[in-house]
PDB file of C-alpha atoms in Angstrom:
ATOM      1  CA  MET A   1      60.764 221.514  87.903  1.00 42.00           C
ATOM      2  CA  THR A   2      63.133 224.093  89.381  1.00 44.00           C
ATOM      3  CA  SER A   3      63.816 227.547  87.992  1.00 40.00           C
ATOM      4  CA  THR A   4      67.308 226.323  87.112  1.00 39.00           C
ATOM      5  CA  ASP A   5      65.799 223.595  84.945  1.00 40.00           C
ATOM      6  CA  THR A   6      63.567 226.165  83.253  1.00 38.00           C
ATOM      7  CA  ARG A   7      66.483 228.453  82.449  1.00 41.00           C
ATOM      8  CA  LEU A   8      68.341 225.554  80.868  1.00 41.00           C
ATOM      9  CA  LEU A   9      65.565 224.942  78.322  1.00 37.00           C
ATOM     10  CA  THR A  10      67.211 226.493  75.281  1.00 41.00           C
ATOM     11  CA  ALA A  11      66.111 224.274  72.390  1.00 45.00           C
ATOM     12  CA  PRO A  12      63.038 225.023  70.216  1.00 50.00           C
ATOM     13  CA  ASP A  13      61.338 221.910  71.646  1.00 68.00           C
ATOM     14  CA  ASP A  14      60.887 223.525  75.066  1.00 78.00           C
ATOM     15  CA  GLN A  15      57.387 222.140  75.654  1.00 86.00           C
ATOM     16  CA  PRO A  16      58.146 218.411  75.181  1.00 93.00           C
ATOM     17  CA  ARG A  17      61.459 218.896  76.978  1.00 95.00           C
ATOM     18  CA  ALA A  18      59.679 220.475  79.948  1.00 95.00           C
ATOM     19  CA  HIS A  19      57.230 217.539  79.952  1.00 96.00           C
ATOM     20  CA  LEU A  20      60.143 215.087  79.999  1.00 97.00           C
ATOM     21  CA  LEU A  21      61.627 216.902  82.975  1.00 97.00           C
ATOM     22  CA  GLU A  22      58.295 216.635  84.783  1.00 97.00           C
ATOM     23  CA  LEU A  23      58.078 212.896  84.073  1.00 97.00           C
ATOM     24  CA  VAL A  24      61.600 212.262  85.279  1.00 98.00           C
ATOM     25  CA  GLY A  25      61.181 214.517  88.309  1.00 98.00           C
ATOM     26  CA  ALA A  26      58.102 212.613  89.440  1.00 98.00           C
ATOM     27  CA  ILE A  27      59.912 209.250  89.633  1.00 98.00           C
ATOM     28  CA  GLU A  28      60.750 208.270  93.191  1.00 98.00           C
ATOM     29  CA  PRO A  29      64.239 206.716  93.163  1.00 98.00           C
ATOM     30  CA  TRP A  30      64.404 203.110  94.277  1.00 98.00           C
ATOM     31  CA  ASP A  31      68.081 203.148  95.237  1.00 98.00           C
ATOM     32  CA  ASP A  32      71.272 205.179  94.912  1.00 98.00           C
ATOM     33  CA  LEU A  33      71.837 203.969  91.348  1.00 98.00           C
ATOM     34  CA  GLU A  34      68.423 205.137  90.210  1.00 98.00           C
ATOM     35  CA  ARG A  35      68.970 208.434  92.015  1.00 98.00           C
ATOM     36  CA  THR A  36      72.182 208.865  90.013  1.00 98.00           C
ATOM     37  CA  HIS A  37      70.439 207.913  86.765  1.00 98.00           C
ATOM     38  CA  LEU A  38      67.629 210.383  87.449  1.00 98.00           C
ATOM     39  CA  GLU A  39      70.148 213.167  88.058  1.00 98.00           C
ATOM     40  CA  THR A  40      72.010 212.258  84.862  1.00 98.00           C
ATOM     41  CA  ALA A  41      68.799 212.215  82.821  1.00 98.00           C
ATOM     42  CA  THR A  42      67.581 215.506  84.279  1.00 98.00           C
ATOM     43  CA  GLN A  43      70.839 217.300  83.515  1.00 98.00           C
ATOM     44  CA  TRP A  44      70.949 215.828  80.006  1.00 98.00           C
ATOM     45  CA  ILE A  45      67.367 216.789  79.122  1.00 97.00           C
ATOM     46  CA  ALA A  46      67.680 220.262  80.629  1.00 96.00           C
ATOM     47  CA  SER A  47      70.974 220.946  78.833  1.00 96.00           C
ATOM     48  CA  GLY A  48      69.260 221.246  75.464  1.00 94.00           C
ATOM     49  CA  ALA A  49      71.128 218.250  74.047  1.00 96.00           C
ATOM     50  CA  PRO A  50      69.289 216.181  71.405  1.00 96.00           C
ATOM     51  CA  VAL A  51      67.271 213.481  73.150  1.00 97.00           C
ATOM     52  CA  TYR A  52      65.529 211.591  70.323  1.00 97.00           C
ATOM     53  CA  ARG A  53      67.131 209.025  68.052  1.00 96.00           C
ATOM     54  CA  VAL A  54      67.163 210.286  64.463  1.00 95.00           C
ATOM     55  CA  ARG A  55      69.222 207.543  62.811  1.00 94.00           C
ATOM     56  CA  LYS A  56      69.663 203.883  63.735  1.00 91.00           C
ATOM     57  CA  PRO A  57      71.327 202.720  65.851  1.00 91.00           C
ATOM     58  CA  ASP A  58      73.383 205.424  67.525  1.00 93.00           C
ATOM     59  CA  VAL A  59      72.595 208.982  66.405  1.00 95.00           C
ATOM     60  CA  PRO A  60      72.689 210.776  68.735  1.00 96.00           C
ATOM     61  CA  ALA A  61      74.842 208.610  70.970  1.00 96.00           C
ATOM     62  CA  MET A  62      72.445 209.081  73.903  1.00 97.00           C
ATOM     63  CA  HIS A  63      68.685 208.933  73.318  1.00 97.00           C
ATOM     64  CA  LEU A  64      65.293 208.107  74.821  1.00 98.00           C
ATOM     65  CA  VAL A  65      63.559 204.733  75.002  1.00 98.00           C
ATOM     66  CA  SER A  66      60.142 203.735  76.366  1.00 98.00           C
ATOM     67  CA  TYR A  67      60.094 200.278  77.927  1.00 97.00           C
ATOM     68  CA  PHE A  68      56.792 198.735  78.972  1.00 98.00           C
ATOM     69  CA  VAL A  69      56.537 195.831  81.371  1.00 98.00           C
ATOM     70  CA  VAL A  70      53.282 193.922  80.908  1.00 98.00           C
ATOM     71  CA  LEU A  71      51.793 192.481  84.100  1.00 98.00           C
ATOM     72  CA  ASP A  72      49.080 189.823  84.270  1.00 97.00           C
ATOM     73  CA  ASN A  73      47.619 190.631  87.683  1.00 94.00           C
ATOM     74  CA  THR A  74      45.670 187.395  87.989  1.00 95.00           C
ATOM     75  CA  ARG A  75      48.687 185.186  87.371  1.00 96.00           C
ATOM     76  CA  GLU A  76      51.085 187.686  88.967  1.00 96.00           C
ATOM     77  CA  GLN A  77      53.406 187.272  85.994  1.00 98.00           C
ATOM     78  CA  LEU A  78      55.519 189.685  83.942  1.00 98.00           C
ATOM     79  CA  LEU A  79      56.160 189.423  80.218  1.00 98.00           C
ATOM     80  CA  LEU A  80      59.755 189.309  78.985  1.00 98.00           C
ATOM     81  CA  VAL A  81      60.844 189.090  75.349  1.00 98.00           C
ATOM     82  CA  ALA A  82      63.989 187.549  73.875  1.00 97.00           C
ATOM     83  CA  HIS A  83      65.373 190.523  71.964  1.00 94.00           C
ATOM     84  CA  ARG A  84      67.264 189.338  68.884  1.00 93.00           C
ATOM     85  CA  LYS A  85      69.765 192.219  68.624  1.00 88.00           C
ATOM     86  CA  ALA A  86      70.451 192.591  72.341  1.00 89.00           C
ATOM     87  CA  GLY A  87      70.669 188.853  72.954  1.00 92.00           C
ATOM     88  CA  LEU A  88      68.913 189.382  76.302  1.00 95.00           C
ATOM     89  CA  TRP A  89      65.516 188.919  77.903  1.00 97.00           C
ATOM     90  CA  LEU A  90      63.998 192.398  78.152  1.00 96.00           C
ATOM     91  CA  PRO A  91      60.688 194.168  78.561  1.00 97.00           C
ATOM     92  CA  ALA A  92      59.088 195.138  75.267  1.00 97.00           C
ATOM     93  CA  GLY A  93      59.521 198.709  74.095  1.00 97.00           C
ATOM     94  CA  GLY A  94      61.225 200.952  71.614  1.00 95.00           C
ATOM     95  CA  HIS A  95      62.740 204.300  70.791  1.00 95.00           C
ATOM     96  CA  ILE A  96      60.735 207.482  71.232  1.00 97.00           C
ATOM     97  CA  GLU A  97      60.256 209.356  67.970  1.00 96.00           C
ATOM     98  CA  PRO A  98      61.266 213.039  67.743  1.00 94.00           C
ATOM     99  CA  GLY A  99      58.745 215.107  69.672  1.00 93.00           C
ATOM    100  CA  GLU A 100      56.689 212.036  70.613  1.00 96.00           C
ATOM    101  CA  ASP A 101      55.227 211.752  74.093  1.00 97.00           C
ATOM    102  CA  PRO A 102      56.813 208.758  75.872  1.00 98.00           C
ATOM    103  CA  TRP A 103      53.400 207.300  76.718  1.00 98.00           C
ATOM    104  CA  ALA A 104      52.368 207.641  73.058  1.00 98.00           C
ATOM    105  CA  ALA A 105      55.490 205.639  72.198  1.00 98.00           C
ATOM    106  CA  VAL A 106      54.315 202.915  74.597  1.00 98.00           C
ATOM    107  CA  VAL A 107      50.895 202.810  72.933  1.00 98.00           C
ATOM    108  CA  ARG A 108      52.446 202.629  69.457  1.00 98.00           C
ATOM    109  CA  GLU A 109      55.072 200.030  70.309  1.00 97.00           C
ATOM    110  CA  CYS A 110      52.636 197.870  72.263  1.00 98.00           C
ATOM    111  CA  ARG A 111      50.370 197.669  69.236  1.00 97.00           C
ATOM    112  CA  GLU A 112      53.276 197.007  66.862  1.00 97.00           C
ATOM    113  CA  GLU A 113      55.165 194.482  68.990  1.00 97.00           C
ATOM    114  CA  LEU A 114      52.420 192.613  70.853  1.00 97.00           C
ATOM    115  CA  GLY A 115      49.263 193.386  68.886  1.00 96.00           C
ATOM    116  CA  ILE A 116      47.314 194.721  71.870  1.00 96.00           C
ATOM    117  CA  GLU A 117      46.187 198.105  73.133  1.00 97.00           C
ATOM    118  CA  ALA A 118      48.218 199.533  75.997  1.00 98.00           C
ATOM    119  CA  VAL A 119      46.324 199.627  79.304  1.00 98.00           C
ATOM    120  CA  ALA A 120      48.143 201.542  82.009  1.00 98.00           C
ATOM    121  CA  SER A 121      48.474 199.875  85.403  1.00 97.00           C
ATOM    122  CA  PRO A 122      46.561 201.575  88.232  1.00 95.00           C
ATOM    123  CA  ILE A 123      49.841 201.481  90.170  1.00 95.00           C
ATOM    124  CA  THR A 124      51.430 204.047  87.878  1.00 96.00           C
ATOM    125  CA  GLY A 125      48.878 205.323  85.400  1.00 97.00           C
ATOM    126  CA  GLU A 126      50.447 206.746  82.235  1.00 98.00           C
ATOM    127  CA  HIS A 127      53.669 207.598  84.051  1.00 98.00           C
ATOM    128  CA  PRO A 128      56.978 205.746  84.269  1.00 98.00           C
ATOM    129  CA  LEU A 129      57.795 203.765  87.398  1.00 98.00           C
ATOM    130  CA  PHE A 130      61.537 203.496  86.816  1.00 98.00           C
ATOM    131  CA  LEU A 131      64.374 205.094  84.848  1.00 98.00           C
ATOM    132  CA  THR A 132      67.704 203.679  83.723  1.00 98.00           C
ATOM    133  CA  VAL A 133      70.723 204.947  81.837  1.00 98.00           C
ATOM    134  CA  THR A 134      72.364 202.004  80.080  1.00 96.00           C
ATOM    135  CA  ARG A 135      75.268 201.540  77.690  1.00 93.00           C
ATOM    136  CA  THR A 136      74.299 199.017  75.016  1.00 89.00           C
ATOM    137  CA  ARG A 137      76.476 196.098  73.989  1.00 80.00           C
ATOM    138  CA  GLY A 138      78.101 195.181  70.686  1.00 75.00           C
ATOM    139  CA  GLN A 139      79.093 197.256  67.689  1.00 78.00           C
ATOM    140  CA  ARG A 140      78.041 200.919  67.539  1.00 86.00           C
ATOM    141  CA  ALA A 141      77.246 200.892  71.238  1.00 89.00           C
ATOM    142  CA  HIS A 142      75.279 203.864  72.550  1.00 94.00           C
ATOM    143  CA  THR A 143      73.439 204.946  75.689  1.00 97.00           C
ATOM    144  CA  ASP A 144      69.716 204.361  76.188  1.00 97.00           C
ATOM    145  CA  VAL A 145      67.874 206.549  78.670  1.00 98.00           C
ATOM    146  CA  SER A 146      64.890 204.285  79.327  1.00 98.00           C
ATOM    147  CA  LEU A 147      61.567 205.187  80.904  1.00 98.00           C
ATOM    148  CA  TRP A 148      59.971 202.009  82.279  1.00 98.00           C
ATOM    149  CA  TYR A 149      56.163 201.907  82.160  1.00 98.00           C
ATOM    150  CA  LEU A 150      53.826 199.305  83.657  1.00 98.00           C
ATOM    151  CA  LEU A 151      50.871 197.873  81.711  1.00 98.00           C
ATOM    152  CA  ASN A 152      48.120 195.439  82.648  1.00 98.00           C
ATOM    153  CA  ALA A 153      47.048 192.639  80.306  1.00 97.00           C
ATOM    154  CA  ASP A 154      45.616 189.150  80.453  1.00 97.00           C
ATOM    155  CA  ALA A 155      48.354 186.819  79.200  1.00 96.00           C
ATOM    156  CA  ARG A 156      45.750 184.996  77.074  1.00 95.00           C
ATOM    157  CA  THR A 157      45.196 188.109  74.954  1.00 94.00           C
ATOM    158  CA  ILE A 158      48.794 188.120  73.692  1.00 95.00           C
ATOM    159  CA  THR A 159      48.679 185.525  70.954  1.00 93.00           C
ATOM    160  CA  SER A 160      51.406 186.898  68.670  1.00 94.00           C
ATOM    161  CA  TYR A 161      54.457 189.118  68.781  1.00 96.00           C
ATOM    162  CA  ASP A 162      56.914 190.824  66.442  1.00 96.00           C
ATOM    163  CA  GLN A 163      59.128 187.915  65.411  1.00 96.00           C
ATOM    164  CA  GLY A 164      61.484 190.268  63.606  1.00 95.00           C
ATOM    165  CA  GLU A 165      62.363 191.853  66.959  1.00 94.00           C
ATOM    166  CA  PHE A 166      61.868 188.909  69.333  1.00 97.00           C
ATOM    167  CA  SER A 167      62.702 185.222  69.090  1.00 97.00           C
ATOM    168  CA  ALA A 168      60.444 184.207  72.002  1.00 97.00           C
ATOM    169  CA  ILE A 169      58.377 185.529  74.904  1.00 97.00           C
ATOM    170  CA  ARG A 170      58.048 184.278  78.500  1.00 97.00           C
ATOM    171  CA  TRP A 171      55.740 184.958  81.418  1.00 98.00           C
ATOM    172  CA  LEU A 172      57.501 184.890  84.780  1.00 98.00           C
ATOM    173  CA  THR A 173      56.503 185.733  88.337  1.00 98.00           C
ATOM    174  CA  GLY A 174      58.547 188.381  90.073  1.00 97.00           C
ATOM    175  CA  GLU A 175      60.338 185.702  92.077  1.00 98.00           C
ATOM    176  CA  GLN A 176      61.146 183.777  88.906  1.00 98.00           C
ATOM    177  CA  VAL A 177      62.594 186.929  87.340  1.00 98.00           C
ATOM    178  CA  LEU A 178      64.813 187.394  90.393  1.00 98.00           C
ATOM    179  CA  GLU A 179      65.989 183.780  90.098  1.00 98.00           C
ATOM    180  CA  GLU A 180      67.101 184.305  86.478  1.00 98.00           C
ATOM    181  CA  PRO A 181      70.856 184.913  86.012  1.00 97.00           C
ATOM    182  CA  ALA A 182      71.378 188.661  85.775  1.00 96.00           C
ATOM    183  CA  GLU A 183      73.581 188.300  82.690  1.00 96.00           C
ATOM    184  CA  LEU A 184      70.623 186.915  80.688  1.00 97.00           C
ATOM    185  CA  LEU A 185      68.406 189.924  81.405  1.00 97.00           C
ATOM    186  CA  ASP A 186      68.417 193.656  80.963  1.00 97.00           C
ATOM    187  CA  PRO A 187      71.057 194.696  83.518  1.00 96.00           C
ATOM    188  CA  HIS A 188      68.428 196.543  85.575  1.00 98.00           C
ATOM    189  CA  MET A 189      65.620 193.959  85.390  1.00 98.00           C
ATOM    190  CA  HIS A 190      66.187 192.626  88.917  1.00 98.00           C
ATOM    191  CA  ARG A 191      66.128 196.145  90.360  1.00 98.00           C
ATOM    192  CA  PHE A 192      62.944 197.025  88.471  1.00 98.00           C
ATOM    193  CA  THR A 193      61.272 193.840  89.708  1.00 98.00           C
ATOM    194  CA  ARG A 194      62.105 194.636  93.321  1.00 98.00           C
ATOM    195  CA  LYS A 195      60.789 198.174  92.911  1.00 98.00           C
ATOM    196  CA  LEU A 196      57.594 196.825  91.345  1.00 98.00           C
ATOM    197  CA  GLN A 197      57.117 194.314  94.175  1.00 97.00           C
ATOM    198  CA  HIS A 198      57.457 197.154  96.676  1.00 96.00           C
ATOM    199  CA  ALA A 199      54.990 199.338  94.751  1.00 96.00           C
ATOM    200  CA  ARG A 200      52.416 196.539  94.539  1.00 93.00           C
ATOM    201  CA  THR A 201      52.731 195.787  98.260  1.00 90.00           C
ATOM    202  CA  ARG A 202      52.312 199.460  99.129  1.00 87.00           C
ATOM    203  CA  MET A 203      49.232 199.745  96.896  1.00 81.00           C
ATOM    204  CA  HIS A 204      47.595 196.647  98.399  1.00 76.00           C
ATOM    205  CA  ARG A 205      48.021 198.118 101.900  1.00 78.00           C
ATOM    206  CA  ARG A 206      45.986 201.212 101.053  1.00 71.00           C
TER     207      ARG A 206
END
Protein backbone atom coordinates (compact mmCIF):
# COMPACT_ATOMS: atom_id res chain seq x y z
CA MET A 1 0.00 0.00 0.00
CA THR A 2 1.43 3.40 -0.94
CA SER A 3 1.63 6.43 1.32
CA THR A 4 -1.01 8.05 -0.90
CA ASP A 5 -3.39 5.19 -0.14
CA THR A 6 -2.69 5.58 3.57
CA ARG A 7 -3.43 9.30 3.52
CA LEU A 8 -6.75 8.62 1.81
CA LEU A 9 -7.97 6.42 4.68
CA THR A 10 -10.33 8.87 6.34
CA ALA A 11 -13.22 6.71 7.55
CA PRO A 12 -13.41 5.24 11.09
CA ASP A 13 -13.02 1.74 9.60
CA ASP A 14 -9.38 2.36 8.68
CA GLN A 15 -8.16 -1.11 9.69
CA PRO A 16 -10.54 -3.21 7.54
CA ARG A 17 -10.19 -0.67 4.74
CA ALA A 18 -6.40 -0.98 4.86
CA HIS A 19 -6.77 -4.78 4.77
CA LEU A 20 -9.00 -4.51 1.69
CA LEU A 21 -6.38 -2.37 -0.01
CA GLU A 22 -3.75 -5.00 0.76
CA LEU A 23 -5.94 -7.78 -0.67
CA VAL A 24 -6.65 -5.85 -3.84
CA GLY A 25 -3.03 -4.73 -4.21
CA ALA A 26 -1.79 -8.31 -4.05
CA ILE A 27 -3.88 -9.46 -7.04
CA GLU A 28 -1.82 -9.81 -10.19
CA PRO A 29 -3.92 -8.49 -13.09
CA TRP A 30 -4.75 -11.02 -15.77
CA ASP A 31 -5.41 -8.49 -18.53
CA ASP A 32 -5.99 -4.79 -19.17
CA LEU A 33 -9.61 -5.03 -18.02
CA GLU A 34 -8.65 -6.50 -14.67
CA ARG A 35 -5.91 -3.89 -14.33
CA THR A 36 -8.58 -1.21 -14.83
CA HIS A 37 -10.92 -2.89 -12.34
CA LEU A 38 -8.14 -3.13 -9.75
CA GLU A 39 -7.37 0.57 -10.15
CA THR A 40 -11.07 1.43 -9.84
CA ALA A 41 -11.46 -0.71 -6.71
CA THR A 42 -8.31 0.70 -5.11
CA GLN A 43 -9.39 4.30 -5.65
CA TRP A 44 -12.90 3.55 -4.40
CA ILE A 45 -11.76 1.80 -1.21
CA ALA A 46 -9.10 4.40 -0.46
CA SER A 47 -11.51 7.30 -0.99
CA GLY A 48 -13.39 6.54 2.21
CA ALA A 49 -16.62 5.80 0.35
CA PRO A 50 -18.95 3.21 1.94
CA VAL A 51 -18.00 -0.24 0.67
CA TYR A 52 -20.43 -2.62 2.40
CA ARG A 53 -24.05 -3.19 1.44
CA VAL A 54 -26.35 -2.03 4.24
CA ARG A 55 -29.73 -2.45 2.54
CA LYS A 56 -30.84 -4.81 -0.22
CA PRO A 57 -30.33 -4.62 -3.10
CA ASP A 58 -28.57 -1.37 -3.90
CA VAL A 59 -27.53 0.70 -0.87
CA PRO A 60 -24.89 1.89 -1.37
CA ALA A 61 -24.94 1.70 -5.15
CA MET A 62 -21.44 0.18 -5.22
CA HIS A 63 -20.50 -2.51 -2.69
CA LEU A 64 -18.34 -5.56 -2.00
CA VAL A 65 -19.06 -9.19 -2.86
CA SER A 66 -17.08 -12.38 -2.16
CA TYR A 67 -17.39 -14.98 -4.90
CA PHE A 68 -15.97 -18.45 -4.36
CA VAL A 69 -15.28 -20.86 -7.19
CA VAL A 70 -15.24 -24.46 -5.97
CA LEU A 71 -12.76 -26.74 -7.76
CA ASP A 72 -12.78 -30.54 -7.64
CA ASN A 73 -9.11 -31.20 -8.38
CA THR A 74 -9.58 -34.89 -9.11
CA ARG A 75 -12.26 -34.32 -11.73
CA GLU A 76 -10.79 -30.97 -12.79
CA GLN A 77 -14.26 -29.45 -12.62
CA LEU A 78 -15.63 -26.12 -11.38
CA LEU A 79 -18.98 -25.62 -9.67
CA LEU A 80 -21.42 -23.12 -11.15
CA VAL A 81 -24.85 -22.28 -9.74
CA ALA A 82 -27.97 -21.09 -11.56
CA HIS A 83 -28.68 -17.88 -9.67
CA ARG A 84 -32.43 -17.20 -9.59
CA LYS A 85 -32.30 -13.39 -9.40
CA ALA A 86 -29.43 -12.88 -11.84
CA GLY A 87 -30.74 -15.44 -14.32
CA LEU A 88 -27.13 -16.51 -15.00
CA TRP A 89 -24.73 -19.31 -14.16
CA LEU A 90 -22.35 -17.90 -11.56
CA PRO A 91 -19.91 -18.97 -8.88
CA ALA A 92 -21.47 -19.18 -5.43
CA GLY A 93 -20.94 -16.25 -3.09
CA GLY A 94 -22.57 -13.30 -1.44
CA HIS A 95 -22.29 -9.80 -0.07
CA ILE A 96 -19.70 -8.95 2.55
CA GLU A 97 -21.26 -7.74 5.79
CA PRO A 98 -20.16 -4.39 7.27
CA GLY A 99 -16.68 -4.79 8.73
CA GLU A 100 -16.53 -8.48 7.77
CA ASP A 101 -13.30 -9.93 6.41
CA PRO A 102 -13.87 -11.08 2.80
CA TRP A 103 -12.52 -14.55 3.57
CA ALA A 104 -14.88 -14.79 6.56
CA ALA A 105 -17.71 -13.99 4.14
CA VAL A 106 -16.58 -16.91 1.96
CA VAL A 107 -16.61 -19.26 4.95
CA ARG A 108 -20.07 -18.08 6.01
CA GLU A 109 -21.61 -18.16 2.54
CA CYS A 110 -20.08 -21.53 1.69
CA ARG A 111 -21.70 -23.06 4.75
CA GLU A 112 -25.04 -21.35 4.08
CA GLU A 113 -25.24 -21.97 0.33
CA LEU A 114 -23.52 -25.34 -0.13
CA GLY A 115 -23.50 -26.86 3.35
CA ILE A 116 -19.74 -27.46 3.44
CA GLU A 117 -16.75 -25.91 5.16
CA ALA A 118 -14.61 -23.67 2.98
CA VAL A 119 -11.18 -25.13 2.19
CA ALA A 120 -8.86 -22.68 0.49
CA SER A 121 -7.04 -23.86 -2.62
CA PRO A 122 -3.26 -24.16 -2.27
CA ILE A 123 -3.04 -22.07 -5.44
CA THR A 124 -4.32 -18.98 -3.66
CA GLY A 125 -4.72 -19.68 0.03
CA GLU A 126 -7.21 -17.37 1.74
CA HIS A 127 -6.64 -14.63 -0.83
CA PRO A 128 -8.61 -13.66 -3.92
CA LEU A 129 -7.34 -14.71 -7.34
CA PHE A 130 -9.40 -12.26 -9.38
CA LEU A 131 -11.35 -9.01 -9.05
CA THR A 132 -14.21 -7.62 -11.13
CA VAL A 133 -16.32 -4.49 -11.13
CA THR A 134 -19.71 -5.33 -12.63
CA ARG A 135 -22.97 -3.49 -13.18
CA THR A 136 -25.88 -5.79 -12.34
CA ARG A 137 -28.88 -6.29 -14.58
CA GLY A 138 -32.58 -5.59 -14.06
CA GLN A 139 -34.41 -3.23 -11.76
CA ARG A 140 -32.45 -1.33 -9.10
CA ALA A 141 -29.19 -2.15 -10.85
CA HIS A 142 -26.02 -1.48 -8.88
CA THR A 143 -22.30 -2.20 -9.08
CA ASP A 144 -20.70 -5.24 -7.46
CA VAL A 145 -17.00 -5.13 -6.68
CA SER A 146 -16.33 -8.87 -6.48
CA LEU A 147 -13.36 -10.64 -4.96
CA TRP A 148 -13.08 -14.11 -6.51
CA TYR A 149 -11.73 -16.83 -4.21
CA LEU A 150 -10.80 -20.42 -5.09
CA LEU A 151 -11.85 -23.37 -2.91
CA ASN A 152 -11.13 -27.09 -3.11
CA ALA A 153 -13.86 -29.68 -2.55
CA ASP A 154 -14.77 -33.18 -3.64
CA ALA A 155 -17.91 -32.86 -5.77
CA ARG A 156 -19.41 -35.83 -3.90
CA THR A 157 -19.47 -33.86 -0.64
CA ILE A 158 -21.88 -31.26 -2.04
CA THR A 159 -25.21 -33.02 -1.71
CA SER A 160 -27.48 -29.99 -1.25
CA TYR A 161 -27.57 -26.28 -1.96
CA ASP A 162 -29.63 -23.20 -1.13
CA GLN A 163 -32.65 -23.67 -3.39
CA GLY A 164 -33.94 -20.23 -2.47
CA GLU A 165 -30.89 -18.70 -4.16
CA PHE A 166 -30.14 -21.30 -6.85
CA SER A 167 -32.35 -23.34 -9.16
CA ALA A 168 -29.60 -25.83 -10.09
CA ILE A 169 -25.87 -26.51 -9.89
CA ARG A 170 -23.44 -27.87 -12.51
CA TRP A 171 -19.89 -29.18 -12.51
CA LEU A 172 -17.93 -28.22 -15.62
CA THR A 173 -14.31 -28.55 -16.70
CA GLY A 174 -12.52 -25.34 -17.56
CA GLU A 175 -12.85 -26.14 -21.26
CA GLN A 176 -16.58 -26.74 -20.86
CA VAL A 177 -16.96 -23.38 -19.12
CA LEU A 178 -15.18 -21.70 -22.03
CA GLU A 179 -17.53 -23.44 -24.48
CA GLU A 180 -20.62 -22.06 -22.70
CA PRO A 181 -22.19 -18.97 -24.35
CA ALA A 182 -20.87 -15.92 -22.53
CA GLU A 183 -24.36 -14.44 -22.19
CA LEU A 184 -25.43 -17.36 -19.96
CA LEU A 185 -22.61 -16.80 -17.46
CA ASP A 186 -21.27 -14.10 -15.22
CA PRO A 187 -19.79 -11.69 -17.78
CA HIS A 188 -16.27 -12.33 -16.46
CA MET A 189 -16.49 -16.12 -16.03
CA HIS A 190 -14.51 -16.91 -19.19
CA ARG A 191 -11.73 -14.53 -18.15
CA PHE A 192 -11.58 -16.00 -14.65
CA THR A 193 -11.39 -19.52 -16.08
CA ARG A 194 -8.47 -18.61 -18.32
CA LYS A 195 -6.67 -16.97 -15.41
CA LEU A 196 -7.28 -20.06 -13.27
CA GLN A 197 -5.98 -22.37 -16.01
CA HIS A 198 -2.82 -20.27 -16.20
CA ALA A 199 -2.39 -20.30 -12.41
CA ARG A 200 -2.82 -24.08 -12.23
CA THR A 201 -0.32 -24.64 -15.04
CA ARG A 202 2.21 -22.37 -13.36
CA MET A 203 1.77 -24.17 -10.03
CA HIS A 204 2.20 -27.62 -11.59
CA ARG A 205 5.50 -26.50 -13.16
CA ARG A 206 7.04 -25.65 -9.79
